[in-house]
Amino acid sequence: MGRNLQNGNRLRPVDLARAHGLSTQAVRNYEETGILPAAGRTPHGYRTYTSLHAAALRAFLALVPGHGHQTATSIMRAVNQGSIDEAFCLIDESHAQLLDDRRTLQAVETALRDLEHAPAPGPDVRSGSAAVSGPGGTFIGPLAEKLGIGPATLRKWERSGLVRPRRDPLTGYRVYDEAAVRDARLAHQLRRGGYLLEQIAPLIAQVRAAGGLEPLQATLCDWHGRLSARGRAMLTGAAELEAYLRERGSGLLRAIPDN
């Protein structure tokens, strides 16, 4: 619908764009994708915006750092379509993901503490004609199942240097001793935290070489900082979205004619 929800000072696309360091085309694109409500039109067909559109743009730009561009877009579309519950559901999902990421970080820190204090793996124990793992040793299938991943993932991690299972000299099977299990667990947690294989491999290599976790402290501090920044960005986004909802609500009320 071309009519704005509220009357007020009319703004040109360039006015919105300049206020936020955007191009006028970006503002038009935001309207076309539903991030902004539909603009009014002059008799000559030029777009006109109001403070409602300015509030929508502020809300969207504030939502992006905490929720990401795709989710922020979906939130604004839902609001502009009147599906407020859908928008709140999307926000809840982002908060749940942030909580899950915090728990992942805690799990990583626990894994690192385990790695720091774990005893050295015991020697191989030979039984009959086949070599079996020492204490804590396991094979690829059970370890993959325990981590909730596929054996192919463990093989990929091995090629990337993340884990170093030994081979049974008679069967050729991979055997993951305690150190290899810990490396696999650490790699799994870091992958869940969003780190790439090429980022994880040198971290694990540094831990092995240093005999401790000192090389990872900067990474953990950075991870904490990024999670805190996301949490604060979500608060900022929520405040701007609430302001837009109030602006939108008052505009809707003014758009209803008196009986």
Tab-separated table of C-alpha atoms in Angstrom:
chain	number	residue	atom	x	y	z
A	1	MET	CA	0.000	0.000	0.000
A	2	GLY	CA	1.503	3.320	-0.998
A	3	ARG	CA	0.005	5.474	1.821
A	4	ASN	CA	2.231	6.002	4.871
A	5	LEU	CA	0.949	4.956	8.274
A	6	GLN	CA	1.487	8.397	9.739
A	7	ASN	CA	1.541	11.964	8.616
A	8	GLY	CA	4.473	14.206	9.387
A	9	ASN	CA	7.489	15.760	7.805
A	10	ARG	CA	8.223	14.102	4.513
A	11	LEU	CA	11.720	12.778	3.906
A	12	ARG	CA	13.391	12.062	0.603
A	13	PRO	CA	15.379	8.832	0.058
A	14	VAL	CA	18.561	10.888	0.181
A	15	ASP	CA	17.599	12.244	3.604
A	16	LEU	CA	17.363	8.738	5.065
A	17	ALA	CA	20.485	7.631	3.246
A	18	ARG	CA	22.697	10.482	4.417
A	19	ALA	CA	21.606	10.122	8.024
A	20	HIS	CA	22.975	6.573	8.102
A	21	GLY	CA	25.840	6.672	5.628
A	22	LEU	CA	23.917	4.678	3.045
A	23	SER	CA	23.253	5.092	-0.636
A	24	THR	CA	19.803	6.078	-1.830
A	25	GLN	CA	19.676	2.787	-3.723
A	26	ALA	CA	20.204	0.909	-0.465
A	27	VAL	CA	17.213	2.699	1.045
A	28	ARG	CA	15.094	1.784	-1.982
A	29	ASN	CA	16.290	-1.817	-1.742
A	30	TYR	CA	15.333	-1.952	1.941
A	31	GLU	CA	11.843	-0.806	1.042
A	32	GLU	CA	11.528	-3.311	-1.784
A	33	THR	CA	12.611	-6.201	0.463
A	34	GLY	CA	10.119	-5.253	3.186
A	35	ILE	CA	12.605	-3.916	5.724
A	36	LEU	CA	10.939	-0.510	5.452
A	37	PRO	CA	7.190	-0.009	5.105
A	38	ALA	CA	5.969	1.112	1.725
A	39	ALA	CA	6.796	4.711	0.878
A	40	GLY	CA	4.306	7.338	-0.130
A	41	ARG	CA	4.466	8.869	-3.581
A	42	THR	CA	4.275	12.434	-4.811
A	43	PRO	CA	1.983	13.271	-7.755
A	44	HIS	CA	5.085	12.908	-9.931
A	45	GLY	CA	5.861	9.431	-8.566
A	46	TYR	CA	8.771	10.309	-6.271
A	47	ARG	CA	9.113	8.354	-3.051
A	48	THR	CA	8.475	10.177	0.212
A	49	TYR	CA	9.310	8.828	3.643
A	50	THR	CA	8.379	9.885	7.172
A	51	SER	CA	9.722	9.520	10.686
A	52	LEU	CA	8.148	6.045	10.673
A	53	HIS	CA	10.540	4.952	7.939
A	54	ALA	CA	13.440	6.557	9.765
A	55	ALA	CA	12.530	4.561	12.882
A	56	ALA	CA	12.303	1.362	10.824
A	57	LEU	CA	15.711	1.976	9.319
A	58	ARG	CA	17.252	2.670	12.729
A	59	ALA	CA	15.713	-0.524	14.072
A	60	PHE	CA	17.008	-2.644	11.202
A	61	LEU	CA	20.538	-1.270	11.341
A	62	ALA	CA	20.586	-1.785	15.118
A	63	LEU	CA	19.343	-5.380	14.797
A	64	VAL	CA	21.980	-6.455	12.264
A	65	PRO	CA	25.054	-6.571	14.596
A	66	GLY	CA	23.312	-8.826	17.102
A	67	HIS	CA	21.150	-10.991	14.862
A	68	GLY	CA	22.833	-10.903	11.469
A	69	HIS	CA	21.538	-9.394	8.241
A	70	GLN	CA	19.254	-12.288	7.274
A	71	THR	CA	17.516	-12.593	10.643
A	72	ALA	CA	17.239	-8.816	11.033
A	73	THR	CA	15.576	-8.674	7.616
A	74	SER	CA	13.116	-11.404	8.591
A	75	ILE	CA	12.303	-9.613	11.847
A	76	MET	CA	11.523	-6.344	10.086
A	77	ARG	CA	9.473	-8.052	7.404
A	78	ALA	CA	7.407	-9.813	10.045
A	79	VAL	CA	6.798	-6.555	11.919
A	80	ASN	CA	5.825	-4.678	8.775
A	81	GLN	CA	3.427	-7.474	7.849
A	82	GLY	CA	1.821	-7.291	11.289
A	83	SER	CA	3.223	-10.694	12.380
A	84	ILE	CA	4.625	-9.482	15.680
A	85	ASP	CA	4.705	-12.944	17.278
A	86	GLU	CA	6.788	-14.232	14.380
A	87	ALA	CA	9.244	-11.380	14.886
A	88	PHE	CA	9.508	-12.135	18.601
A	89	CYS	CA	10.067	-15.815	17.823
A	90	LEU	CA	12.993	-14.921	15.571
A	91	ILE	CA	14.457	-12.752	18.325
A	92	ASP	CA	14.043	-15.573	20.839
A	93	GLU	CA	15.875	-17.937	18.507
A	94	SER	CA	18.828	-15.548	18.297
A	95	HIS	CA	18.971	-15.283	22.078
A	96	ALA	CA	18.820	-19.076	22.353
A	97	GLN	CA	21.713	-19.351	19.884
A	98	LEU	CA	23.742	-16.858	21.896
A	99	LEU	CA	23.092	-18.857	25.062
A	100	ASP	CA	24.131	-22.028	23.255
A	101	ASP	CA	27.327	-20.312	22.091
A	102	ARG	CA	28.074	-19.262	25.673
A	103	ARG	CA	27.609	-22.845	26.804
A	104	THR	CA	29.871	-23.979	23.983
A	105	LEU	CA	32.559	-21.596	25.193
A	106	GLN	CA	32.196	-22.965	28.688
A	107	ALA	CA	32.517	-26.473	27.275
A	108	VAL	CA	35.663	-25.447	25.393
A	109	GLU	CA	37.178	-24.024	28.560
A	110	THR	CA	36.317	-27.234	30.379
A	111	ALA	CA	37.901	-29.254	27.585
A	112	LEU	CA	41.018	-27.102	27.796
A	113	ARG	CA	41.256	-27.573	31.537
A	114	ASP	CA	40.912	-31.306	31.009
A	115	LEU	CA	43.650	-31.139	28.401
A	116	GLU	CA	45.933	-29.229	30.755
A	117	HIS	CA	45.512	-31.566	33.692
A	118	ALA	CA	45.069	-34.881	31.929
A	119	PRO	CA	47.807	-37.505	32.508
A	120	ALA	CA	49.979	-38.661	29.660
A	121	PRO	CA	48.513	-41.602	27.723
A	122	GLY	CA	49.623	-44.995	28.916
A	123	PRO	CA	51.655	-47.427	26.825
A	124	ASP	CA	50.112	-49.855	24.384
A	125	VAL	CA	48.932	-53.127	25.809
A	126	ARG	CA	49.272	-56.190	23.626
A	127	SER	CA	46.695	-58.920	23.941
A	128	GLY	CA	47.264	-62.064	21.927
A	129	SER	CA	48.263	-61.224	18.399
A	130	ALA	CA	46.629	-57.790	18.237
A	131	ALA	CA	47.594	-54.449	19.760
A	132	VAL	CA	44.813	-52.709	21.651
A	133	SER	CA	44.712	-49.183	22.997
A	134	GLY	CA	45.885	-48.205	26.408
A	135	PRO	CA	43.635	-46.602	29.023
A	136	GLY	CA	40.981	-44.466	27.355
A	137	GLY	CA	41.748	-45.788	23.889
A	138	THR	CA	38.922	-46.126	21.416
A	139	PHE	CA	38.303	-46.678	17.745
A	140	ILE	CA	36.921	-44.263	15.168
A	141	GLY	CA	33.311	-45.474	15.215
A	142	PRO	CA	32.691	-45.201	18.972
A	143	LEU	CA	34.516	-41.862	19.178
A	144	ALA	CA	32.521	-40.399	16.285
A	145	GLU	CA	29.282	-41.582	17.888
A	146	LYS	CA	30.274	-40.080	21.234
A	147	LEU	CA	30.940	-36.694	19.610
A	148	GLY	CA	27.831	-36.822	17.447
A	149	ILE	CA	29.762	-36.593	14.187
A	150	GLY	CA	30.569	-38.964	11.335
A	151	PRO	CA	33.767	-41.010	11.032
A	152	ALA	CA	34.516	-39.097	7.840
A	153	THR	CA	34.760	-35.918	9.906
A	154	LEU	CA	37.383	-37.484	12.179
A	155	ARG	CA	39.352	-38.607	9.133
A	156	LYS	CA	39.160	-35.058	7.755
A	157	TRP	CA	40.401	-33.673	11.059
A	158	GLU	CA	43.260	-36.140	10.969
A	159	ARG	CA	44.298	-34.948	7.501
A	160	SER	CA	44.192	-31.369	8.825
A	161	GLY	CA	46.420	-32.256	11.766
A	162	LEU	CA	43.749	-31.751	14.414
A	163	VAL	CA	43.891	-35.309	15.724
A	164	ARG	CA	46.682	-37.867	15.537
A	165	PRO	CA	45.444	-41.397	16.172
A	166	ARG	CA	47.987	-44.179	16.064
A	167	ARG	CA	47.567	-47.249	13.893
A	168	ASP	CA	47.303	-50.778	15.144
A	169	PRO	CA	50.357	-52.401	13.530
A	170	LEU	CA	48.476	-55.611	12.753
A	171	THR	CA	45.004	-54.450	11.716
A	172	GLY	CA	45.795	-50.907	10.576
A	173	TYR	CA	42.814	-49.601	12.504
A	174	ARG	CA	42.992	-46.125	13.954
A	175	VAL	CA	43.293	-46.124	17.736
A	176	TYR	CA	42.546	-42.919	19.632
A	177	ASP	CA	44.369	-42.804	22.943
A	178	GLU	CA	43.500	-40.321	25.679
A	179	ALA	CA	45.453	-37.472	24.091
A	180	ALA	CA	43.853	-38.041	20.675
A	181	VAL	CA	40.391	-38.207	22.245
A	182	ARG	CA	41.000	-34.906	23.992
A	183	ASP	CA	42.239	-33.320	20.753
A	184	ALA	CA	39.112	-34.539	18.969
A	185	ARG	CA	36.890	-33.174	21.710
A	186	LEU	CA	38.681	-29.839	21.646
A	187	ALA	CA	38.428	-29.649	17.857
A	188	HIS	CA	34.729	-30.477	18.037
A	189	GLN	CA	34.039	-27.716	20.558
A	190	LEU	CA	36.039	-25.127	18.644
A	191	ARG	CA	34.239	-26.029	15.420
A	192	ARG	CA	30.934	-25.485	17.217
A	193	GLY	CA	32.293	-22.129	18.286
A	194	GLY	CA	32.638	-21.112	14.648
A	195	TYR	CA	36.378	-21.612	14.175
A	196	LEU	CA	37.720	-22.918	10.875
A	197	LEU	CA	39.940	-25.976	10.611
A	198	GLU	CA	42.906	-23.841	9.608
A	199	GLN	CA	42.388	-21.790	12.769
A	200	ILE	CA	42.016	-24.792	15.045
A	201	ALA	CA	45.014	-26.803	13.831
A	202	PRO	CA	47.716	-24.330	14.974
A	203	LEU	CA	45.974	-23.911	18.332
A	204	ILE	CA	46.073	-27.624	19.015
A	205	ALA	CA	49.638	-27.802	17.714
A	206	GLN	CA	50.636	-24.978	20.073
A	207	VAL	CA	49.031	-26.740	23.013
A	208	ARG	CA	50.950	-29.910	22.187
A	209	ALA	CA	54.236	-28.064	21.749
A	210	ALA	CA	53.862	-25.812	24.782
A	211	GLY	CA	52.546	-28.517	27.056
A	212	GLY	CA	49.846	-26.148	28.299
A	213	LEU	CA	47.019	-23.827	27.392
A	214	GLU	CA	48.736	-20.444	27.476
A	215	PRO	CA	48.611	-20.016	23.663
A	216	LEU	CA	44.809	-20.245	23.754
A	217	GLN	CA	44.151	-17.566	26.352
A	218	ALA	CA	44.032	-14.730	23.805
A	219	THR	CA	41.596	-16.727	21.663
A	220	LEU	CA	39.321	-17.385	24.624
A	221	CYS	CA	39.381	-13.712	25.652
A	222	ASP	CA	38.474	-12.718	22.099
A	223	TRP	CA	35.639	-15.257	22.068
A	224	HIS	CA	34.280	-13.889	25.350
A	225	GLY	CA	34.482	-10.386	23.931
A	226	ARG	CA	32.598	-11.301	20.760
A	227	LEU	CA	29.796	-12.966	22.717
A	228	SER	CA	29.485	-9.973	25.033
A	229	ALA	CA	29.415	-7.630	22.032
A	230	ARG	CA	26.616	-9.676	20.456
A	231	GLY	CA	24.633	-9.609	23.686
A	232	ARG	CA	24.960	-5.852	23.984
A	233	ALA	CA	24.096	-5.401	20.303
A	234	MET	CA	20.913	-7.389	20.876
A	235	LEU	CA	19.963	-4.994	23.672
A	236	THR	CA	20.543	-2.015	21.390
A	237	GLY	CA	18.534	-3.661	18.623
A	238	ALA	CA	15.689	-4.428	21.030
A	239	ALA	CA	15.523	-0.806	22.155
A	240	GLU	CA	15.352	0.512	18.591
A	241	LEU	CA	12.799	-2.113	17.590
A	242	GLU	CA	10.627	-1.173	20.563
A	243	ALA	CA	10.849	2.472	19.528
A	244	TYR	CA	9.761	1.504	16.005
A	245	LEU	CA	6.866	-0.569	17.334
A	246	ARG	CA	5.676	2.404	19.381
A	247	GLU	CA	6.000	4.699	16.359
A	248	ARG	CA	4.208	2.183	14.190
A	249	GLY	CA	1.453	1.682	16.753
A	250	SER	CA	0.779	5.386	17.124
A	251	GLY	CA	0.761	5.745	13.358
A	252	LEU	CA	-1.776	2.966	12.993
A	253	LEU	CA	-4.027	4.601	15.554
A	254	ARG	CA	-3.852	7.933	13.745
A	255	ALA	CA	-4.653	6.169	10.467
A	256	ILE	CA	-7.984	4.883	11.873
A	257	PRO	CA	-10.706	7.452	11.111
A	258	ASP	CA	-12.995	8.611	13.884
A	259	ASN	CA	-16.580	7.404	13.710
